[in-house]
CSV table of C-alpha atoms in Angstrom, one decimal:
chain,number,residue,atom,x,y,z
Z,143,UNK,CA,-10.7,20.1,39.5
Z,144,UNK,CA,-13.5,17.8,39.6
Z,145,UNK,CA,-11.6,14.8,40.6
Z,146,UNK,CA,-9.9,17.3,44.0
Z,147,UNK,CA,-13.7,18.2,44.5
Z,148,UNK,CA,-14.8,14.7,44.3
Z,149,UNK,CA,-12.0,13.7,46.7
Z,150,UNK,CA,-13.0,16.1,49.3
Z,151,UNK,CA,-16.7,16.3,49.1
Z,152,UNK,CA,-17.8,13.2,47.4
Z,153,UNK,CA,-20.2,13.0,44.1
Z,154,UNK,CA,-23.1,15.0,44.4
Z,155,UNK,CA,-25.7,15.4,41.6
Z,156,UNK,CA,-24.7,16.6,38.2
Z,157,UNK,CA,-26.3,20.4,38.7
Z,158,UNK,CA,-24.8,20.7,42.0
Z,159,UNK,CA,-21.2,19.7,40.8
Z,160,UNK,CA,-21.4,21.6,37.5
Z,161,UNK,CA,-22.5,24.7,39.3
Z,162,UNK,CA,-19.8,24.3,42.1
Z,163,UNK,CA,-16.9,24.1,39.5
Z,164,UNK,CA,-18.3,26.8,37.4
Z,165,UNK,CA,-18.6,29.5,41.0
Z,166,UNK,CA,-14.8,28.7,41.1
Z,167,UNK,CA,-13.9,29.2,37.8
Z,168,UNK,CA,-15.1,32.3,38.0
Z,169,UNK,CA,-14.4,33.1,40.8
Z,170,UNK,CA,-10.4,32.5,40.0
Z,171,UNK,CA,-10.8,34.8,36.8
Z,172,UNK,CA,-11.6,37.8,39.4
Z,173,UNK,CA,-8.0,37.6,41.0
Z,174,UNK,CA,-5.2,39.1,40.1
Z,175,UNK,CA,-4.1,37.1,37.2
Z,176,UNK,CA,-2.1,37.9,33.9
Z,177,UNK,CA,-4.4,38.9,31.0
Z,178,UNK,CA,-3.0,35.5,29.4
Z,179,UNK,CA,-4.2,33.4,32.4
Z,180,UNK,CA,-7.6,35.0,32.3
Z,181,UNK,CA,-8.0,34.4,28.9
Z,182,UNK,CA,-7.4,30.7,29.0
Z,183,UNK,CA,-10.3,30.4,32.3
Z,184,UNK,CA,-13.1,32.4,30.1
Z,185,UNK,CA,-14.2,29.9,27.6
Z,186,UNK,CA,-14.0,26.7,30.5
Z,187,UNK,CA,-17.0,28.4,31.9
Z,188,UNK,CA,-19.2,27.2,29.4
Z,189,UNK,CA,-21.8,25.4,31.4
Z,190,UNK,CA,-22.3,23.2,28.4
Z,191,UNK,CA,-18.8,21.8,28.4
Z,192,UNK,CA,-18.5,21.5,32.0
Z,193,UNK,CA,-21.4,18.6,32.1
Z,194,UNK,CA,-20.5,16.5,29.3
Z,195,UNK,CA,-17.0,16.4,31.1
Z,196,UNK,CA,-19.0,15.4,34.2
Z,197,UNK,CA,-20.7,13.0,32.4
Z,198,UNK,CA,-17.3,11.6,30.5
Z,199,UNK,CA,-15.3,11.7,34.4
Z,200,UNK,CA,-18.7,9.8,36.0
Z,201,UNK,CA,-18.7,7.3,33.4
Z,202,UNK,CA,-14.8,6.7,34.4
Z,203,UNK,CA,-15.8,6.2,37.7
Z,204,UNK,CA,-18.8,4.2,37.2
Z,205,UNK,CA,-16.2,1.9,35.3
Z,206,UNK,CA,-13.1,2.1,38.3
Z,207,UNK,CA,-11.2,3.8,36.1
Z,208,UNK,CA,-10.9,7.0,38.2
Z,209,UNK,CA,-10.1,6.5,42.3
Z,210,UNK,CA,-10.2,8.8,44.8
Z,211,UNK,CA,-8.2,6.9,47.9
Z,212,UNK,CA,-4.3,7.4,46.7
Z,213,UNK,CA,-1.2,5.5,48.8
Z,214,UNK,CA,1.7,6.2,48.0
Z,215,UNK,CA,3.1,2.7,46.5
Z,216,UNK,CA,6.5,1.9,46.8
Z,217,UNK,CA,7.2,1.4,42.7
Z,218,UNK,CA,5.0,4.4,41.8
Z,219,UNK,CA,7.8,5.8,39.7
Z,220,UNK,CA,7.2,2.5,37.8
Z,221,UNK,CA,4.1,3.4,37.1
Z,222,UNK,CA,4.9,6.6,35.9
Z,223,UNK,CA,7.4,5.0,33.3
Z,224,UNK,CA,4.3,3.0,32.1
Z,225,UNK,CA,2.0,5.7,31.8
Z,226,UNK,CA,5.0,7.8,29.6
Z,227,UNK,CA,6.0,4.8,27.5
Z,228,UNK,CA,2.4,4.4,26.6
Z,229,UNK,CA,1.6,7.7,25.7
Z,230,UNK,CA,4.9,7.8,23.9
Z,231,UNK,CA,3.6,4.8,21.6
Z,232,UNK,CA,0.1,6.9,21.2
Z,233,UNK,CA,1.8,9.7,20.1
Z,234,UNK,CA,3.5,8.6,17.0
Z,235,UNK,CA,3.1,10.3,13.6
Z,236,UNK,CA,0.8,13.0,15.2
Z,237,UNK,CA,1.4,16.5,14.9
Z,238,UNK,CA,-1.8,18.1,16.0
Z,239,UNK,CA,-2.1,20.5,19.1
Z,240,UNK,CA,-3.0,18.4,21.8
Z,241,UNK,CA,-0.6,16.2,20.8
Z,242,UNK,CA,2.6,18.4,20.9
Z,243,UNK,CA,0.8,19.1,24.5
Z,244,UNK,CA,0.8,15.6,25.6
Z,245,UNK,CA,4.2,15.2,23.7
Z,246,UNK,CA,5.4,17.8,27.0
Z,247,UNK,CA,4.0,15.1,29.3
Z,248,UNK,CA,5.9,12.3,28.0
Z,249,UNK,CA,9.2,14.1,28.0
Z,250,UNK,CA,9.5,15.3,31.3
Z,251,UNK,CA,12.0,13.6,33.6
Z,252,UNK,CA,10.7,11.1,36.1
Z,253,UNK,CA,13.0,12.3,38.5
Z,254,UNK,CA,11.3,15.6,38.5
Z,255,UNK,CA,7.7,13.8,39.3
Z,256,UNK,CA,6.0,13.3,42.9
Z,257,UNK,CA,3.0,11.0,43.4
Z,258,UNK,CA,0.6,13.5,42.8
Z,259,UNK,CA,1.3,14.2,39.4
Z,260,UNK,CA,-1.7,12.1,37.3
Z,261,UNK,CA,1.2,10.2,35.3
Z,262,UNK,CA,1.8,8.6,38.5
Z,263,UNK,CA,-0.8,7.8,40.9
Z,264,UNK,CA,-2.9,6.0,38.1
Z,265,UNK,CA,-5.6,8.4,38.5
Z,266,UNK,CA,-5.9,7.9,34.8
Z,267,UNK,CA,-5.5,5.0,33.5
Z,268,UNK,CA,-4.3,5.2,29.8
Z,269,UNK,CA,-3.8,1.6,29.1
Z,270,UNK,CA,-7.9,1.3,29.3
Z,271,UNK,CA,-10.0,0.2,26.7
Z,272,UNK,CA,-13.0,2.2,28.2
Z,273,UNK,CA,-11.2,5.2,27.4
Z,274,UNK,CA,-13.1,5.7,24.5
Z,275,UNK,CA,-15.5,8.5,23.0
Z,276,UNK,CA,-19.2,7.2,23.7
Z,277,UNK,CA,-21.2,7.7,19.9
Z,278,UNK,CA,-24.0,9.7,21.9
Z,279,UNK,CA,-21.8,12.5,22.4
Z,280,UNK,CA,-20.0,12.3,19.2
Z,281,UNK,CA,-22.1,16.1,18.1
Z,282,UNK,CA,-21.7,17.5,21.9
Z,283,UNK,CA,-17.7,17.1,20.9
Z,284,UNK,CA,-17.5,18.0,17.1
Z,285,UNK,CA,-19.8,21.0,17.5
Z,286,UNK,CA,-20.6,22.2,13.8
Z,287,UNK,CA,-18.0,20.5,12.4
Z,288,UNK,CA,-20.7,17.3,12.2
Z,289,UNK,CA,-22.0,18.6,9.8
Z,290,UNK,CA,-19.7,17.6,7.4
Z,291,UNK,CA,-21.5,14.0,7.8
Z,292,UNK,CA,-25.1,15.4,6.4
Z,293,UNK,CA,-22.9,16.9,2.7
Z,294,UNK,CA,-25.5,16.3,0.0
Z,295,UNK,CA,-24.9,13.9,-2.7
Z,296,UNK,CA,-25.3,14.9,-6.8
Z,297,UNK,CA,-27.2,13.8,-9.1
Z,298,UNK,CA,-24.4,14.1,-11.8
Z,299,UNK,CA,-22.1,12.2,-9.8
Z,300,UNK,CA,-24.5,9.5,-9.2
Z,301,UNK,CA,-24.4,9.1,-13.3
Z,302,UNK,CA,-20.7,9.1,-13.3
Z,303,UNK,CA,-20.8,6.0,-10.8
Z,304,UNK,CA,-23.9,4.5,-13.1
Z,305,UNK,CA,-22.2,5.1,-16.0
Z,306,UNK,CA,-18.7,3.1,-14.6
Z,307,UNK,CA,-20.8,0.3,-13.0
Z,308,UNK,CA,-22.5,-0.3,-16.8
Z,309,UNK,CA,-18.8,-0.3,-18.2
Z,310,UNK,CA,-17.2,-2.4,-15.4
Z,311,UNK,CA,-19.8,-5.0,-16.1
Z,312,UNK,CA,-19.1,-4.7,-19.6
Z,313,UNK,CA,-15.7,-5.7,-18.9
Z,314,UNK,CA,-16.3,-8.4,-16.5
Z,315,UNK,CA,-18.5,-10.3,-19.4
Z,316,UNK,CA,-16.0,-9.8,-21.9
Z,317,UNK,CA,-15.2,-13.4,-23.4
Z,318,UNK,CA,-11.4,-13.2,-23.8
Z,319,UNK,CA,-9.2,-14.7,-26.2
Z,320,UNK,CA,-7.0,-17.6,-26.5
Z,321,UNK,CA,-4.6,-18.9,-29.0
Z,322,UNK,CA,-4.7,-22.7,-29.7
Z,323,UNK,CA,-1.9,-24.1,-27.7
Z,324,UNK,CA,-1.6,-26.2,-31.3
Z,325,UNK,CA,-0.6,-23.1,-33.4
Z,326,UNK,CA,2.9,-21.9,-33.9
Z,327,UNK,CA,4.1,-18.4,-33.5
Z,328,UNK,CA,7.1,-16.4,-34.0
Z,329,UNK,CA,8.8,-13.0,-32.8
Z,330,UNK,CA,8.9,-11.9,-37.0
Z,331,UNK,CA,4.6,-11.8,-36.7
Z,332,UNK,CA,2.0,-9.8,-35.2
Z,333,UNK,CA,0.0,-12.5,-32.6
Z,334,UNK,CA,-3.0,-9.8,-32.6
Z,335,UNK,CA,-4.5,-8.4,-35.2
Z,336,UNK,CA,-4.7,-4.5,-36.0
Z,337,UNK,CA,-7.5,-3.6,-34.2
Z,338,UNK,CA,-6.4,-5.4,-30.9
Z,339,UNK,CA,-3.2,-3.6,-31.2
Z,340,UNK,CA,-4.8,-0.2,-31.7
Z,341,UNK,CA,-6.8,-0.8,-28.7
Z,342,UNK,CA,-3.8,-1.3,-26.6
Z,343,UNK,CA,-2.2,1.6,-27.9
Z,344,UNK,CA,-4.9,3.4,-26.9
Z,345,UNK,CA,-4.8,1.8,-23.5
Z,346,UNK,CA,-1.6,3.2,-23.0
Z,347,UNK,CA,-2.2,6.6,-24.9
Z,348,UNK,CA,-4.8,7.2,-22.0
Z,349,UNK,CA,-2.5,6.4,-19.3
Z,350,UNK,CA,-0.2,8.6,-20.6
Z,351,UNK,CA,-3.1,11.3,-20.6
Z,352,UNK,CA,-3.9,10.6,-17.3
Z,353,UNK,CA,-0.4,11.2,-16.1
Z,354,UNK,CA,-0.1,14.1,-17.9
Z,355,UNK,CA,-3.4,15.7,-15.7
Z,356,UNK,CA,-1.3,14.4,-12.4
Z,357,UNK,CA,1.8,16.7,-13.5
Z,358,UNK,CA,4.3,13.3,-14.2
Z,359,UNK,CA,6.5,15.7,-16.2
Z,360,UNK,CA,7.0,18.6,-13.3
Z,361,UNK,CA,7.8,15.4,-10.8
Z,362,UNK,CA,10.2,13.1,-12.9
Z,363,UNK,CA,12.0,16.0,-14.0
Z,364,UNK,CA,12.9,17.0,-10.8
Z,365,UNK,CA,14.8,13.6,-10.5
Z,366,UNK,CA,12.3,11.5,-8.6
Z,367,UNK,CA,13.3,7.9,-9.4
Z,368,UNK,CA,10.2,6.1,-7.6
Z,369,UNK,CA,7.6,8.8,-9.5
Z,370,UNK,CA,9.6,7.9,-13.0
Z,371,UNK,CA,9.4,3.8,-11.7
Z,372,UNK,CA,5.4,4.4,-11.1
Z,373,UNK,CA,4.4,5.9,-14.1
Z,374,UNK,CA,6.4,2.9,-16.0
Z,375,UNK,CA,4.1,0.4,-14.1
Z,376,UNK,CA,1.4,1.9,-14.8
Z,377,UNK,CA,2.4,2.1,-18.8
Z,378,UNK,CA,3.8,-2.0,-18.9
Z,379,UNK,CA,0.2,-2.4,-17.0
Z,380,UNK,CA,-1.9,-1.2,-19.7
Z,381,UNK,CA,0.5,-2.2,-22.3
Z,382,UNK,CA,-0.3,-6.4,-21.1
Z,383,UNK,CA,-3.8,-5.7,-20.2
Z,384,UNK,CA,-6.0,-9.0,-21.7
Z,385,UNK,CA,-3.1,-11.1,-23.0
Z,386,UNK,CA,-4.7,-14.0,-25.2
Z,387,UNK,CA,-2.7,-16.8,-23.5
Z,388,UNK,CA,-4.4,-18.8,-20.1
Z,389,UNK,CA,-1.4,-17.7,-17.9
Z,390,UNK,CA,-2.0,-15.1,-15.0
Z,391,UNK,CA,0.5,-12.3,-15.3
Z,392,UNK,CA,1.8,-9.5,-13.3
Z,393,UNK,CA,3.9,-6.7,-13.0
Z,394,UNK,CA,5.5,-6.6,-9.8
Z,395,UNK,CA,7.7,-3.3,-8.5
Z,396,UNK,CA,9.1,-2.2,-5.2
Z,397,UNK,CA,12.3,-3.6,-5.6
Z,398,UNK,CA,11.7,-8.0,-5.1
Z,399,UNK,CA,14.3,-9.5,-5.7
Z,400,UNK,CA,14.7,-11.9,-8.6
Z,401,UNK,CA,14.1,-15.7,-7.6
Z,402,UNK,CA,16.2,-16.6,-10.9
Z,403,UNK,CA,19.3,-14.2,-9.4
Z,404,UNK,CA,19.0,-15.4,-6.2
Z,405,UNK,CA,19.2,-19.4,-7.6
Z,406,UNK,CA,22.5,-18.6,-9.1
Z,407,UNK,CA,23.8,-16.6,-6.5
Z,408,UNK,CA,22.8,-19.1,-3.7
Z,409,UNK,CA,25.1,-22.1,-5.7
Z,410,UNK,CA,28.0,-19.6,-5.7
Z,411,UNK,CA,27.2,-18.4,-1.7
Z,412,UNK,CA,24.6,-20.3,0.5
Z,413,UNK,CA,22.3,-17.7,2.1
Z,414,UNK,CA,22.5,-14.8,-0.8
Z,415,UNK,CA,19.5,-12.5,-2.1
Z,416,UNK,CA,19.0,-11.8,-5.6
Z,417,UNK,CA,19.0,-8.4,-7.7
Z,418,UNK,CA,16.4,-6.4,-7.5
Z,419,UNK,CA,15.2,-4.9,-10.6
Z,420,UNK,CA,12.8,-1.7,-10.7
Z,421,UNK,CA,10.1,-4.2,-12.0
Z,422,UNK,CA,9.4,-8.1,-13.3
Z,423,UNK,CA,6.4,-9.2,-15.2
Z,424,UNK,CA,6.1,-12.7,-14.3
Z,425,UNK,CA,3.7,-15.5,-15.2
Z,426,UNK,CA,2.0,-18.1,-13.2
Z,427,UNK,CA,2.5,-21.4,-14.1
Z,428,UNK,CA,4.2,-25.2,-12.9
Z,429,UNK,CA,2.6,-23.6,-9.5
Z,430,UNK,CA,4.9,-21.0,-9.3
Z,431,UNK,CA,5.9,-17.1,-10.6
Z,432,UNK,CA,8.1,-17.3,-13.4
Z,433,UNK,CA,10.3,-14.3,-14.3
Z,434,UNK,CA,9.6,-13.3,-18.2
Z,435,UNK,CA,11.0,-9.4,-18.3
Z,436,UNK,CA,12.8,-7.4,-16.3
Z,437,UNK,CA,13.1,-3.6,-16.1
Z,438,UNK,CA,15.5,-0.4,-14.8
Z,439,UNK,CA,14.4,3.0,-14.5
Z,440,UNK,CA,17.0,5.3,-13.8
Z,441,UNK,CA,16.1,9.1,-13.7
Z,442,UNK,CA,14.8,11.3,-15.7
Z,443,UNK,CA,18.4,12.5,-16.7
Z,444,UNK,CA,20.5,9.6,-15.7
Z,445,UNK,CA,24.4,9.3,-16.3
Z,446,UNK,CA,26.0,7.2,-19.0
Z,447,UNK,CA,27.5,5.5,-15.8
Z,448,UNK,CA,23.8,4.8,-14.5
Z,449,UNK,CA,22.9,3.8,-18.0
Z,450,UNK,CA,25.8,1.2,-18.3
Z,451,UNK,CA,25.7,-0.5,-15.0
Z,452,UNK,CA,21.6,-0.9,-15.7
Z,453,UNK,CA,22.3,-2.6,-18.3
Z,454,UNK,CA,25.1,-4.8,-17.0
Z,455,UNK,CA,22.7,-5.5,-14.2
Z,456,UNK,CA,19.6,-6.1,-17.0
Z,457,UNK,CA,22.1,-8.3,-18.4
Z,458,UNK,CA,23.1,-10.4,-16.0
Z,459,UNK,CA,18.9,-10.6,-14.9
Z,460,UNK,CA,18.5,-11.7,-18.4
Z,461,UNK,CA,20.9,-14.8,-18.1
Z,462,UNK,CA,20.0,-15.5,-14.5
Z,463,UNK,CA,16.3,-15.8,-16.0
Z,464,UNK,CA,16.5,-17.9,-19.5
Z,465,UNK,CA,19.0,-20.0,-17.2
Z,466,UNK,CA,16.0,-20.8,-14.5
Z,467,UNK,CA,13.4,-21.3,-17.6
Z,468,UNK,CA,15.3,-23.6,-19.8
Z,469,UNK,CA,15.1,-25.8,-16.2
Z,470,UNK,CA,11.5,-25.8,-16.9
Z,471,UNK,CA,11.0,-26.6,-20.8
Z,472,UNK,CA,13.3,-28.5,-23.1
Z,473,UNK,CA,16.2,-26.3,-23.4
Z,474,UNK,CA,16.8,-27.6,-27.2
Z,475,UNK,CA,13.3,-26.4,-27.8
Z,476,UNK,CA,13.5,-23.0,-26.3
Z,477,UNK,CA,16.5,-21.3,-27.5
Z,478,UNK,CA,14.6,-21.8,-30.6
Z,479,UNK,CA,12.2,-18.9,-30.1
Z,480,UNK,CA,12.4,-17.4,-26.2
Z,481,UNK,CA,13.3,-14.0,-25.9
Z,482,UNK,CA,14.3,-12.8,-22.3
Z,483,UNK,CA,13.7,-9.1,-21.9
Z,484,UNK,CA,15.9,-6.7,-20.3
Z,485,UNK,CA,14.4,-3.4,-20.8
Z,486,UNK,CA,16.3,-0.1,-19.8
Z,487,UNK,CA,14.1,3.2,-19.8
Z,488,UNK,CA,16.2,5.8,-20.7
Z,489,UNK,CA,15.0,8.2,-23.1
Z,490,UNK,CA,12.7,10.3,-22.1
Z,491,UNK,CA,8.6,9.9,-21.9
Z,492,UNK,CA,6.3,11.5,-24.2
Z,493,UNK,CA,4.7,13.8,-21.8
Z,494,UNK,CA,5.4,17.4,-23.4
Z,495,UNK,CA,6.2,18.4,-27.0
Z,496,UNK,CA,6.7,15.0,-28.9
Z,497,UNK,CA,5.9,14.5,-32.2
Z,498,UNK,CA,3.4,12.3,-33.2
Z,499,UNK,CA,5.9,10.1,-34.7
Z,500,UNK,CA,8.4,10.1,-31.5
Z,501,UNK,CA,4.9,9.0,-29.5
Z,502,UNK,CA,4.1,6.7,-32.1
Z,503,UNK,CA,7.5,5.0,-31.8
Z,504,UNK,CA,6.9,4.9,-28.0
Z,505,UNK,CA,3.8,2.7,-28.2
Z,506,UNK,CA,5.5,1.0,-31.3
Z,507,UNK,CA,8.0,-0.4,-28.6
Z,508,UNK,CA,5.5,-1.1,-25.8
Z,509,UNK,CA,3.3,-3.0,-28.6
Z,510,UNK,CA,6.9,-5.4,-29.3
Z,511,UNK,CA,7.4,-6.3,-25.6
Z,512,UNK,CA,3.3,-7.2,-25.2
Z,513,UNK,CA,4.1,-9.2,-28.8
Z,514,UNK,CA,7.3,-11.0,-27.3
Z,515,UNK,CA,6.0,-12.1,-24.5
Z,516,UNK,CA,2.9,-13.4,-26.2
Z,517,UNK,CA,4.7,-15.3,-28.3
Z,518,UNK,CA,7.3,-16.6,-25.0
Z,519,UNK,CA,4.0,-17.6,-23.6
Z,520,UNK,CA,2.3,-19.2,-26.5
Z,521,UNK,CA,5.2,-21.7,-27.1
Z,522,UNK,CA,5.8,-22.5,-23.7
Z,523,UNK,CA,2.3,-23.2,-23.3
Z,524,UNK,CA,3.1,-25.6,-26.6
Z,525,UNK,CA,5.8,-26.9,-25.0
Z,526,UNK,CA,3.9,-28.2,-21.5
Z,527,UNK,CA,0.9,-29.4,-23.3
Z,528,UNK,CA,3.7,-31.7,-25.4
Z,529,UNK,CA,5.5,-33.0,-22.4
Z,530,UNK,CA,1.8,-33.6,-20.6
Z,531,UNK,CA,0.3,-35.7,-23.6
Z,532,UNK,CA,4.0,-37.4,-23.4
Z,533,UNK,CA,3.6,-37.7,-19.8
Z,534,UNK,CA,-0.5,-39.2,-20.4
Z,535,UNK,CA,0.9,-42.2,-22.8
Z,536,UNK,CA,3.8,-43.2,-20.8
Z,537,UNK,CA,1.2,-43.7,-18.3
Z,538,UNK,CA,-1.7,-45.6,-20.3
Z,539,UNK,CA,1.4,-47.3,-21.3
Z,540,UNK,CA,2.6,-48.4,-18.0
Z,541,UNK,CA,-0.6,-49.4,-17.2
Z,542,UNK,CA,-1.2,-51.6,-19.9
Z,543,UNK,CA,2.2,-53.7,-19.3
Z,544,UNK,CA,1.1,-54.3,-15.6
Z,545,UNK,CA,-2.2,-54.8,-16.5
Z,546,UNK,CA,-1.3,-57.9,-19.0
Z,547,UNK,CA,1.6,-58.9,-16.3
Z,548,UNK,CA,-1.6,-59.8,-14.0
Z,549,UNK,CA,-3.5,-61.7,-16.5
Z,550,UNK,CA,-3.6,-65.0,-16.0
């Protein structure tokens, strides 16, 4: 309305305009309309609303993004497919009113358009980056629902956040522990002593609390595979947390494919991808990720089929990855004492009437794998530091040779 009255008449001043449009708007809601029609005029006479849109339509204007002097263009149908596309790409994932509204726009058949239509004269221009909300009118459009910026803060919850900044920085200080490279362990002996175990255990005993408040049992029971394969992180997460070895590890999930699979698949077929297991935990070292466990989910009630063909897969992971590490070590050395892990999680997790025994045979297995793979670590780490002090003489000694070949 105000662009047709801006066409005819010019721009006049901002009370002049905002009265003029406000005398037809009511005068349109005297006529003979439908009850609904009338209802849907009352509330745009709001004299408030009509001049922060005449504000918003002069700012457009100020900026050429609103003309008044329309010819008809030969490829204005063109336009029109521009101005649809783009609101097509705005309008993905939305579901709100307006949006179904403008979702009306976009469908309708550009056949069915004429030049005036605002899709296709570019009286709009919806590609512009000065189509935006200006910050001074931010309350004019929220009305009360601003308020919702000015919500008080507690003081409890301030000593929540005090109280976690005090343990986080208790962490972060926390001198951690490393086994001498020079010391030999085996699978048959605890690496940690008592109390480090019990405070993994308890590590994972929280995080089984914790998804015991986020109802884990009501969602894995109803089948969901990637809720069961999320909780499991989360568990293998705490159940590493501060190994004592100077390796970065990680649990990776999401379904990466194994580096070691896809090695031996790639000398069979040139171009193939590995298997993907639910989740790795790998460790960082000779510069790269190195593949250490692997781990399949299933469901909460899987088949004896599902069970079997998990561990066929876990299996054949298994292989793929002590083949790829003995690459990297002395293979006569490490079939002495590495242990690749293939773990299946079928049974069921403690998350509802458990004994303490069947819990305490939960963490009891959780407790082994962080043990293993301490000790795969540990004499791999032996192993490197062996071949680097190897590595060190063959040097001084090479050195020394050509050093007394250029004596005089």
């Amino acid at each position: 309305a105000f662009h047709e009255l801006w066409t005819h008449s010019g721009i006049q001043s901002e009370e002049n305009d905002c009265n003029c449009l406000l005398e037809i708007l009511k005068e349109l809601t005297t006529k003979n309309l439908d009850n609904d029609r009338k209802q849907y005029l009352t509330p745009l006479q709001d004299i408030d609303k009509i001049r922060y849109i005449w504000k918003e339509l002069k700012l457009l204007v100020d900026a050429d993004i609103i003309r008044f002097e329309i010819d008809e263009p030969p490829n204005w149908k063109d336009h029109a497919i521009s101005n649809i596309n783009n609101l097509k790409d705005r309008l993905q994932k939305a579901n709100t009113s307006i949006h179904e509204h403008l979702e009306e726009m976009q469908a309708v058949d550009i056949n069915d358009l004429t030049y005036d239509n605002p899709l296709a004269n570019g009286i709009i221009d919806l590609g512009s980056s000065q189509y935006q909300l200006m910050e001074d009118d931010y309350d004019d459009l929220v009305g009360e629902k601003g308020g919702i910026r000015n919500l008080e803060k507690g003081a409890l919850i301030k000593g929540v956040c005090a109280d976690f900044v005090i343990k986080r920085n208790e962490i972060q200080n926390q001198c951690k522990f490393i086994i001498a490279p020079s010391e030999t362990r085996r699978h048959k002996d605890w690496i940690e002593g008592e109390n480090n175990r019990a405070q993994i255990a308890i590590n994972i005993t929280d995080t089984l609390l914790q998804e015991t408040k986020r109802n884990a049992l009501r969602k894995i029971s109803k089948s969901s595979e990637n809720a069961l394969v999320d909780i499991i992180t989360r568990l293998v997460e705490a159940s590493i947390y501060q190994m004592p070895v100077d390796f970065d590890i990680e649990v990776t999930r999401n379904d990466r494919q194994s580096v070691a699979s896809k090695k031996r698949k790639n000398r069979q077929v040139a171009g193939s991808r590995g298997n993907k297991p639910d989740l790795m935990i790998r460790a960082f070292f000779k510069q790269k990720w190195n593949e250490l466990a692997y781990v399949e989910s299933g469901k909460w009630k899987s088949t004896e089929t599902k069970t079997l063909d998990d561990h066929n897969k876990l299996a054949r992971l298994s292989l793929d990855g002590y083949t790829d590490m003995s690459k990297k070590t002395k293979k006569n050395e490490l079939y002495k004492f590495y242990i690749m892990f293939g773990i299946n999680m079928t049974a069921k997790l403690p998350f509802h009437n458990e004994t303490v025994n069947e819990v305490e045979e939960f963490v009891h297995a959780l407790l082994i794998l962080r043990n293993g793979i301490l000790v795969n670590l540990h004499e791999i780490s032996h192993i490197l530091l062996k071949k680097s002090k190897a590595t060190t003489k063959e040097d001084a000694h090479s050195s020394s040779e050509d050093t007394t070949i250029k004596t005089p």
